[in-house]
Amino acid sequence: MALDREAFRAALLAKGEYYHIHHPYQVDMAEGRATPEQIRGWVANRFYYQIMIPQKDAALLANCPDAATRRQWVQRLLDHDGYGDDTGGIEAWLALGEAVGLTRDELNSQTHVLPGVRFAVDAYINFVRRADWREAAISSLTELFAPQAHQSRLDTWPTHYPWIDESGYGYFRKRLGEARRDVDHGLQLALDLCTTAAAQQRALDILQFKLDVLWSMLDAMTLAYQLDRPPYHSVTEQRVWHRGLS
């Protein structure tokens, strides 16, 4: 039997228990236990996710026949790539990278991106490219929990990590408002589209898949930056892993 609208909303929100803000790597960053290397590793690897988000949204738009949805969804792409006077979220993340001691060349070259992170992000992007646009939209519902993560960093990082230039926090401030707007749209879509028990369970499964992607990214970073076991650590100290395939 299908859940009523409020019960389905509650089931989606309950997935927040598995959001990556609860991963030990994120907890350590929030509580001041992260080293500069761990902060930089997170920023560099998360940058790969950031630059792929506009491609994800463009793929969704390409698959979406509904003009009203496209008119709203295209704003997400503009938020990241920039438009008019807004230089966009990718530029803001580059500023964060500089604030933690990385160069733009390091970030843009993806030299620090771990294969586990790349595989997880690519799995997400490939899912969206192949999926029905409605399922692709549901996969973005991890944004339900994103404002809490952004606010946590704004609240804790300046105290715990005074070495980070505060000019780098613009991304988190920018995304607070954007994420809340996106939450309203994405949640409304899910509630309107998923009215059968099968559709609701499929939505919960898709949301869990996206949560798995975000969690797996941090698992890879944990091995590399906390346990000192980067890829091929038992064979070489060189970064021999692939940088992506053209």
mmCIF file of N, CA, C and O in Angstrom, residues 134-192:
data_model
loop_
_atom_site.group_PDB
_atom_site.id
_atom_site.type_symbol
_atom_site.label_atom_id
_atom_site.label_comp_id
_atom_site.label_asym_id
_atom_site.label_seq_id
_atom_site.Cartn_x
_atom_site.Cartn_y
_atom_site.Cartn_z
ATOM 1 N N ARG A 134 12.769 11.593 -14.234
ATOM 2 C CA ARG A 134 12.133 11.642 -12.917
ATOM 3 C C ARG A 134 12.975 10.904 -11.876
ATOM 4 O O ARG A 134 13.110 11.365 -10.738
ATOM 5 N N GLU A 135 13.544 9.770 -12.257
ATOM 6 C CA GLU A 135 14.432 9.065 -11.342
ATOM 7 C C GLU A 135 15.723 9.857 -11.125
ATOM 8 O O GLU A 135 16.277 9.877 -10.023
ATOM 9 N N ALA A 136 16.204 10.498 -12.181
ATOM 10 C CA ALA A 136 17.398 11.335 -12.044
ATOM 11 C C ALA A 136 17.152 12.473 -11.061
ATOM 12 O O ALA A 136 18.016 12.807 -10.237
ATOM 13 N N ALA A 137 15.982 13.060 -11.138
ATOM 14 C CA ALA A 137 15.646 14.149 -10.215
ATOM 15 C C ALA A 137 15.614 13.644 -8.772
ATOM 16 O O ALA A 137 16.115 14.313 -7.851
ATOM 17 N N ILE A 138 15.062 12.477 -8.566
ATOM 18 C CA ILE A 138 14.985 11.910 -7.217
ATOM 19 C C ILE A 138 16.376 11.638 -6.665
ATOM 20 O O ILE A 138 16.626 11.784 -5.461
ATOM 21 N N SER A 139 17.326 11.288 -7.536
ATOM 22 C CA SER A 139 18.687 11.012 -7.066
ATOM 23 C C SER A 139 19.353 12.250 -6.475
ATOM 24 O O SER A 139 20.351 12.136 -5.758
ATOM 25 N N SER A 140 18.829 13.422 -6.781
ATOM 26 C CA SER A 140 19.386 14.662 -6.240
ATOM 27 C C SER A 140 18.846 14.999 -4.851
ATOM 28 O O SER A 140 19.225 16.029 -4.285
ATOM 29 N N LEU A 141 17.990 14.159 -4.311
ATOM 30 C CA LEU A 141 17.332 14.503 -3.048
ATOM 31 C C LEU A 141 18.257 14.476 -1.831
ATOM 32 O O LEU A 141 17.823 14.825 -0.731
ATOM 33 N N THR A 142 19.517 14.096 -2.001
ATOM 34 C CA THR A 142 20.450 14.270 -0.876
ATOM 35 C C THR A 142 20.582 15.740 -0.511
ATOM 36 O O THR A 142 21.057 16.073 0.575
ATOM 37 N N GLU A 143 20.143 16.623 -1.421
ATOM 38 C CA GLU A 143 20.133 18.054 -1.107
ATOM 39 C C GLU A 143 19.205 18.367 0.082
ATOM 40 O O GLU A 143 19.330 19.441 0.690
ATOM 41 N N LEU A 144 18.313 17.446 0.408
ATOM 42 C CA LEU A 144 17.476 17.632 1.593
ATOM 43 C C LEU A 144 18.314 17.882 2.840
ATOM 44 O O LEU A 144 17.906 18.605 3.747
ATOM 45 N N PHE A 145 19.502 17.269 2.863
ATOM 46 C CA PHE A 145 20.321 17.289 4.070
ATOM 47 C C PHE A 145 21.534 18.210 3.945
ATOM 48 O O PHE A 145 22.274 18.383 4.907
ATOM 49 N N ALA A 146 21.729 18.796 2.763
ATOM 50 C CA ALA A 146 22.922 19.598 2.518
ATOM 51 C C ALA A 146 23.007 20.886 3.347
ATOM 52 O O ALA A 146 24.098 21.244 3.814
ATOM 53 N N PRO A 147 21.905 21.623 3.552
ATOM 54 C CA PRO A 147 22.045 22.855 4.336
ATOM 55 C C PRO A 147 22.653 22.634 5.717
ATOM 56 O O PRO A 147 23.434 23.464 6.194
ATOM 57 N N GLN A 148 22.323 21.520 6.347
ATOM 58 C CA GLN A 148 22.903 21.213 7.658
ATOM 59 C C GLN A 148 24.421 21.084 7.557
ATOM 60 O O GLN A 148 25.159 21.566 8.430
ATOM 61 N N ALA A 149 24.889 20.446 6.476
ATOM 62 C CA ALA A 149 26.332 20.267 6.305
ATOM 63 C C ALA A 149 27.021 21.606 6.073
ATOM 64 O O ALA A 149 28.085 21.890 6.657
ATOM 65 N N HIS A 150 26.449 22.439 5.215
ATOM 66 C CA HIS A 150 27.064 23.743 4.940
ATOM 67 C C HIS A 150 27.103 24.608 6.203
ATOM 68 O O HIS A 150 28.115 25.252 6.499
ATOM 69 N N GLN A 151 25.995 24.607 6.958
ATOM 70 C CA GLN A 151 25.951 25.424 8.169
ATOM 71 C C GLN A 151 26.943 24.923 9.208
ATOM 72 O O GLN A 151 27.588 25.714 9.909
ATOM 73 N N SER A 152 27.091 23.610 9.299
ATOM 74 C CA SER A 152 28.047 23.038 10.247
ATOM 75 C C SER A 152 29.460 23.524 9.955
ATOM 76 O O SER A 152 30.215 23.874 10.876
ATOM 77 N N ARG A 153 29.836 23.545 8.679
ATOM 78 C CA ARG A 153 31.184 24.007 8.331
ATOM 79 C C ARG A 153 31.355 25.485 8.652
ATOM 80 O O ARG A 153 32.408 25.899 9.162
ATOM 81 N N LEU A 154 30.345 26.274 8.369
ATOM 82 C CA LEU A 154 30.434 27.704 8.695
ATOM 83 C C LEU A 154 30.526 27.925 10.199
ATOM 84 O O LEU A 154 31.191 28.855 10.663
ATOM 85 N N ASP A 155 29.889 27.070 10.965
ATOM 86 C CA ASP A 155 29.873 27.226 12.424
ATOM 87 C C ASP A 155 31.160 26.734 13.083
ATOM 88 O O ASP A 155 31.558 27.264 14.123
ATOM 89 N N THR A 156 31.793 25.712 12.513
ATOM 90 C CA THR A 156 32.897 25.059 13.220
ATOM 91 C C THR A 156 34.274 25.296 12.622
ATOM 92 O O THR A 156 35.247 25.391 13.356
ATOM 93 N N TRP A 157 34.375 25.388 11.320
ATOM 94 C CA TRP A 157 35.701 25.477 10.711
ATOM 95 C C TRP A 157 36.489 26.725 11.113
ATOM 96 O O TRP A 157 37.690 26.632 11.374
ATOM 97 N N PRO A 158 35.877 27.913 11.152
ATOM 98 C CA PRO A 158 36.673 29.093 11.532
ATOM 99 C C PRO A 158 37.322 28.954 12.905
ATOM 100 O O PRO A 158 38.426 29.462 13.126
ATOM 101 N N THR A 159 36.655 28.271 13.828
ATOM 102 C CA THR A 159 37.220 28.066 15.168
ATOM 103 C C THR A 159 38.293 26.992 15.167
ATOM 104 O O THR A 159 39.376 27.170 15.727
ATOM 105 N N HIS A 160 38.011 25.869 14.521
ATOM 106 C CA HIS A 160 38.925 24.728 14.545
ATOM 107 C C HIS A 160 40.134 24.893 13.628
ATOM 108 O O HIS A 160 41.208 24.356 13.907
ATOM 109 N N TYR A 161 39.951 25.639 12.541
ATOM 110 C CA TYR A 161 41.006 25.726 11.528
ATOM 111 C C TYR A 161 41.295 27.193 11.181
ATOM 112 O O TYR A 161 41.013 27.657 10.067
ATOM 113 N N PRO A 162 41.874 27.923 12.129
ATOM 114 C CA PRO A 162 42.143 29.347 11.881
ATOM 115 C C PRO A 162 43.131 29.577 10.746
ATOM 116 O O PRO A 162 43.237 30.704 10.242
ATOM 117 N N TRP A 163 43.844 28.545 10.339
ATOM 118 C CA TRP A 163 44.790 28.674 9.225
ATOM 119 C C TRP A 163 44.092 28.771 7.873
ATOM 120 O O TRP A 163 44.722 29.158 6.873
ATOM 121 N N ILE A 164 42.809 28.442 7.816
ATOM 122 C CA ILE A 164 42.066 28.554 6.558
ATOM 123 C C ILE A 164 41.615 30.002 6.375
ATOM 124 O O ILE A 164 40.994 30.585 7.264
ATOM 125 N N ASP A 165 41.922 30.564 5.227
ATOM 126 C CA ASP A 165 41.501 31.931 4.912
ATOM 127 C C ASP A 165 39.973 31.961 4.814
ATOM 128 O O ASP A 165 39.376 31.221 4.019
ATOM 129 N N GLU A 166 39.345 32.799 5.612
ATOM 130 C CA GLU A 166 37.883 32.815 5.675
ATOM 131 C C GLU A 166 37.234 33.258 4.370
ATOM 132 O O GLU A 166 36.034 33.048 4.169
ATOM 133 N N SER A 167 38.002 33.847 3.465
ATOM 134 C CA SER A 167 37.439 34.206 2.168
ATOM 135 C C SER A 167 37.001 32.965 1.393
ATOM 136 O O SER A 167 36.211 33.048 0.449
ATOM 137 N N GLY A 168 37.515 31.803 1.798
ATOM 138 C CA GLY A 168 37.161 30.569 1.111
ATOM 139 C C GLY A 168 35.806 30.012 1.469
ATOM 140 O O GLY A 168 35.332 29.056 0.823
ATOM 141 N N TYR A 169 35.145 30.575 2.461
ATOM 142 C CA TYR A 169 33.873 30.017 2.913
ATOM 143 C C TYR A 169 32.680 30.492 2.086
ATOM 144 O O TYR A 169 31.532 30.177 2.410
ATOM 145 N N GLY A 170 32.947 31.228 1.023
ATOM 146 C CA GLY A 170 31.859 31.746 0.202
ATOM 147 C C GLY A 170 30.993 30.660 -0.407
ATOM 148 O O GLY A 170 29.784 30.836 -0.571
ATOM 149 N N TYR A 171 31.600 29.517 -0.745
ATOM 150 C CA TYR A 171 30.812 28.439 -1.339
ATOM 151 C C TYR A 171 29.725 27.974 -0.384
ATOM 152 O O TYR A 171 28.566 27.808 -0.776
ATOM 153 N N PHE A 172 30.080 27.765 0.876
ATOM 154 C CA PHE A 172 29.100 27.254 1.841
ATOM 155 C C PHE A 172 27.987 28.277 2.069
ATOM 156 O O PHE A 172 26.813 27.903 2.176
ATOM 157 N N ARG A 173 28.343 29.552 2.124
ATOM 158 C CA ARG A 173 27.308 30.584 2.296
ATOM 159 C C ARG A 173 26.395 30.631 1.079
ATOM 160 O O ARG A 173 25.168 30.745 1.209
ATOM 161 N N LYS A 174 26.983 30.553 -0.091
ATOM 162 C CA LYS A 174 26.217 30.600 -1.336
ATOM 163 C C LYS A 174 25.223 29.452 -1.424
ATOM 164 O O LYS A 174 24.065 29.633 -1.802
ATOM 165 N N ARG A 175 25.674 28.263 -1.048
ATOM 166 C CA ARG A 175 24.844 27.084 -1.216
ATOM 167 C C ARG A 175 23.728 26.986 -0.180
ATOM 168 O O ARG A 175 22.756 26.257 -0.408
ATOM 169 N N LEU A 176 23.844 27.690 0.917
ATOM 170 C CA LEU A 176 22.784 27.616 1.924
ATOM 171 C C LEU A 176 21.431 27.979 1.316
ATOM 172 O O LEU A 176 20.450 27.248 1.446
ATOM 173 N N GLY A 177 21.371 29.121 0.658
ATOM 174 C CA GLY A 177 20.110 29.551 0.066
ATOM 175 C C GLY A 177 19.727 28.727 -1.149
ATOM 176 O O GLY A 177 18.559 28.358 -1.328
ATOM 177 N N GLU A 178 20.714 28.415 -1.999
ATOM 178 C CA GLU A 178 20.429 27.650 -3.209
ATOM 179 C C GLU A 178 19.923 26.254 -2.877
ATOM 180 O O GLU A 178 18.977 25.761 -3.507
ATOM 181 N N ALA A 179 20.548 25.611 -1.905
ATOM 182 C CA ALA A 179 20.156 24.251 -1.555
ATOM 183 C C ALA A 179 18.735 24.215 -1.003
ATOM 184 O O ALA A 179 17.965 23.291 -1.309
ATOM 185 N N ARG A 180 18.386 25.199 -0.209
ATOM 186 C CA ARG A 180 17.024 25.221 0.352
ATOM 187 C C ARG A 180 15.993 25.399 -0.758
ATOM 188 O O ARG A 180 14.918 24.796 -0.721
ATOM 189 N N ARG A 181 16.302 26.237 -1.742
ATOM 190 C CA ARG A 181 15.405 26.395 -2.887
ATOM 191 C C ARG A 181 15.280 25.088 -3.657
ATOM 192 O O ARG A 181 14.184 24.663 -4.039
ATOM 193 N N ASP A 182 16.421 24.420 -3.903
ATOM 194 C CA ASP A 182 16.414 23.157 -4.640
ATOM 195 C C ASP A 182 15.655 22.074 -3.881
ATOM 196 O O ASP A 182 14.986 21.231 -4.484
ATOM 197 N N VAL A 183 15.773 22.075 -2.554
ATOM 198 C CA VAL A 183 15.052 21.114 -1.727
ATOM 199 C C VAL A 183 13.557 21.230 -1.971
ATOM 200 O O VAL A 183 12.852 20.229 -2.158
ATOM 201 N N ASP A 184 13.053 22.448 -1.974
ATOM 202 C CA ASP A 184 11.615 22.651 -2.160
ATOM 203 C C ASP A 184 11.159 22.085 -3.499
ATOM 204 O O ASP A 184 10.126 21.405 -3.577
ATOM 205 N N HIS A 185 11.924 22.346 -4.547
ATOM 206 C CA HIS A 185 11.532 21.882 -5.877
ATOM 207 C C HIS A 185 11.655 20.362 -5.993
ATOM 208 O O HIS A 185 10.731 19.682 -6.448
ATOM 209 N N GLY A 186 12.800 19.820 -5.570
ATOM 210 C CA GLY A 186 13.027 18.385 -5.699
ATOM 211 C C GLY A 186 12.055 17.561 -4.873
ATOM 212 O O GLY A 186 11.553 16.523 -5.337
ATOM 213 N N LEU A 187 11.785 18.010 -3.664
ATOM 214 C CA LEU A 187 10.857 17.270 -2.804
ATOM 215 C C LEU A 187 9.446 17.323 -3.369
ATOM 216 O O LEU A 187 8.719 16.318 -3.348
ATOM 217 N N GLN A 188 9.057 18.474 -3.890
ATOM 218 C CA GLN A 188 7.723 18.590 -4.488
ATOM 219 C C GLN A 188 7.579 17.629 -5.665
ATOM 220 O O GLN A 188 6.542 16.954 -5.813
ATOM 221 N N LEU A 189 8.620 17.544 -6.490
ATOM 222 C CA LEU A 189 8.586 16.606 -7.613
ATOM 223 C C LEU A 189 8.395 15.173 -7.126
ATOM 224 O O LEU A 189 7.568 14.423 -7.654
ATOM 225 N N ALA A 190 9.186 14.775 -6.129
ATOM 226 C CA ALA A 190 9.114 13.403 -5.628
ATOM 227 C C ALA A 190 7.733 13.093 -5.067
ATOM 228 O O ALA A 190 7.169 12.016 -5.320
ATOM 229 N N LEU A 191 7.186 14.018 -4.310
ATOM 230 C CA LEU A 191 5.878 13.788 -3.703
ATOM 231 C C LEU A 191 4.781 13.716 -4.758
ATOM 232 O O LEU A 191 3.817 12.940 -4.625
ATOM 233 N N ASP A 192 4.914 14.516 -5.815
ATOM 234 C CA ASP A 192 3.912 14.513 -6.883
ATOM 235 C C ASP A 192 4.023 13.273 -7.758
ATOM 236 O O ASP A 192 3.002 12.732 -8.214
#
